[in-house]
């Protein structure tokens, strides 16, 4: 079960474009979260209208996939079933395939300079999350 949760968390990282804190995020509808993500990326990457439209569609599709996966994981969790090693592998493999596809779509939407900045921002967010995780673990000891 722990590995499924880890896989779900990794799957969720696809959409971490400087999202609102969790308590505020849960109060927003998925469409609202996507709209805010697009606006933040527009400001940060100087997106044109076509890029905004394409990005909104991509993020909306991704949001739906993530919600479906979350629902499936929660259903498995409530049934008390633990996934087999093959099921965990399949879940992780699917998640990575979706990340690869997402990145390929982003490359189609963004120009080279924007893509470079998006990658830098993604790495900064990852480092920030890791630091928060470390601080959380220190505070629990």
Coordinates of C-alpha atoms in Angstrom, one line a residue:
X1 CA 0.0 0.0 0.0
X2 CA 2.9 2.3 0.8
X3 CA 4.3 1.9 -2.6
X4 CA 1.0 2.7 -4.2
X5 CA 0.8 5.9 -2.2
X6 CA 4.4 6.7 -3.3
X7 CA 3.4 6.1 -6.9
X8 CA 0.3 8.3 -6.5
X9 CA 2.5 11.0 -5.0
X10 CA 4.9 10.8 -7.9
X11 CA 2.0 10.9 -10.3
X12 CA 0.8 14.0 -8.6
X13 CA 4.1 15.7 -9.2
X14 CA 3.2 16.1 -12.8
X15 CA 1.0 19.1 -12.0
X16 CA 3.0 20.8 -9.4
X17 CA 3.3 24.2 -11.1
X18 CA 3.5 26.3 -8.0
X19 CA 0.1 25.2 -6.7
X20 CA -1.7 26.7 -3.8
X21 CA -1.2 25.1 -0.4
X22 CA -3.2 21.9 0.1
X23 CA -5.9 23.5 2.3
X24 CA -6.6 26.1 -0.3
X25 CA -6.2 23.8 -3.2
X26 CA -8.9 21.5 -1.9
X27 CA -11.4 24.4 -1.9
X28 CA -10.9 25.0 -5.6
X29 CA -12.6 23.1 -8.4
X30 CA -10.3 21.3 -10.8
X31 CA -11.1 23.8 -13.6
X32 CA -10.2 26.6 -11.2
X33 CA -6.8 25.0 -10.4
X34 CA -6.1 24.6 -14.0
X35 CA -7.0 28.2 -14.8
X36 CA -4.6 29.4 -12.0
X37 CA -1.8 27.1 -13.2
X38 CA -2.2 28.5 -16.8
X39 CA -2.1 32.1 -15.5
X40 CA 0.9 31.5 -13.3
X41 CA 2.7 29.8 -16.2
X42 CA 1.7 32.7 -18.5
X43 CA 3.3 35.2 -16.2
X44 CA 6.4 33.1 -15.7
X45 CA 7.0 31.9 -19.3
X46 CA 5.3 34.7 -21.2
X47 CA 2.9 32.4 -23.0
X48 CA 0.9 33.6 -26.0
X49 CA -2.9 32.9 -26.4
X50 CA -2.5 29.7 -28.4
X51 CA 0.0 28.4 -25.9
X52 CA -2.4 29.2 -23.1
X53 CA -5.2 27.4 -24.8
X54 CA -3.1 24.3 -25.6
X55 CA -1.7 24.3 -22.1
X56 CA -5.2 24.6 -20.5
X57 CA -6.4 21.6 -22.5
X58 CA -3.3 19.5 -21.6
X59 CA -3.6 20.4 -17.9
X60 CA -7.3 19.6 -17.9
X61 CA -6.7 16.2 -19.4
X62 CA -3.9 15.5 -16.9
X63 CA -6.1 16.6 -14.1
X64 CA -8.8 14.2 -15.1
X65 CA -6.3 11.3 -15.4
X66 CA -4.9 12.1 -12.0
X67 CA -8.4 12.2 -10.4
X68 CA -9.2 8.8 -12.0
X69 CA -6.0 7.3 -10.6
X70 CA -6.7 8.8 -7.2
X71 CA -10.2 7.4 -7.1
X72 CA -8.9 4.0 -8.2
X73 CA -6.2 4.0 -5.5
X74 CA -8.7 5.1 -2.8
X75 CA -11.1 2.4 -3.8
X76 CA -8.3 -0.2 -3.5
X77 CA -7.3 1.2 -0.2
X78 CA -10.9 1.1 1.2
X79 CA -11.2 -2.5 0.1
X80 CA -8.1 -3.3 2.2
X81 CA -6.4 -5.0 -0.8
X82 CA -2.7 -4.7 -1.2
X83 CA -1.4 -4.6 -4.8
X84 CA 1.0 -7.3 -6.0
X85 CA 4.5 -6.5 -7.1
X86 CA 3.3 -6.7 -10.8
X87 CA 0.5 -4.3 -10.1
X88 CA 2.8 -1.8 -8.4
X89 CA 5.2 -2.1 -11.4
X90 CA 2.4 -1.6 -13.9
X91 CA 1.2 1.5 -11.9
X92 CA 4.7 3.0 -11.8
X93 CA 5.3 2.2 -15.4
X94 CA 2.0 3.8 -16.5
X95 CA 2.8 6.9 -14.4
X96 CA 6.3 7.3 -16.0
X97 CA 4.8 6.8 -19.5
X98 CA 2.3 9.6 -18.7
X99 CA 5.1 11.8 -17.5
X100 CA 7.0 11.2 -20.7
X101 CA 3.9 12.0 -22.8
X102 CA 3.3 15.1 -20.8
X103 CA 6.8 16.4 -21.3
X104 CA 6.6 15.6 -25.0
X105 CA 3.3 17.6 -25.2
X106 CA 4.9 20.5 -23.3
X107 CA 7.8 20.5 -25.8
X108 CA 5.2 20.9 -28.6
X109 CA 3.5 23.9 -26.8
X110 CA 6.6 25.8 -25.5
X111 CA 9.4 27.2 -27.4
X112 CA 13.0 26.2 -26.6
X113 CA 13.6 29.1 -24.2
X114 CA 10.3 28.6 -22.4
X115 CA 10.9 24.9 -22.1
X116 CA 14.3 25.5 -20.5
X117 CA 12.8 27.9 -18.0
X118 CA 10.0 25.4 -17.2
X119 CA 12.5 22.6 -16.6
X120 CA 14.5 24.9 -14.3
X121 CA 11.3 25.8 -12.4
X122 CA 10.4 22.2 -12.1
X123 CA 13.8 21.3 -10.6
X124 CA 13.5 24.2 -8.2
X125 CA 10.0 23.0 -7.1
X126 CA 11.4 19.5 -6.6
X127 CA 14.3 20.8 -4.5
X128 CA 11.9 22.9 -2.4
X129 CA 9.6 19.8 -1.8
X130 CA 12.6 17.7 -0.7
X131 CA 13.7 20.5 1.7
X132 CA 10.2 20.7 3.1
X133 CA 10.1 16.9 3.5
X134 CA 13.5 17.0 5.4
X135 CA 12.2 19.7 7.7
X136 CA 9.0 17.8 8.3
X137 CA 11.0 14.7 9.3
X138 CA 13.3 16.7 11.6
X139 CA 10.3 18.2 13.4
X140 CA 8.8 14.8 14.0
X141 CA 11.8 13.5 15.8

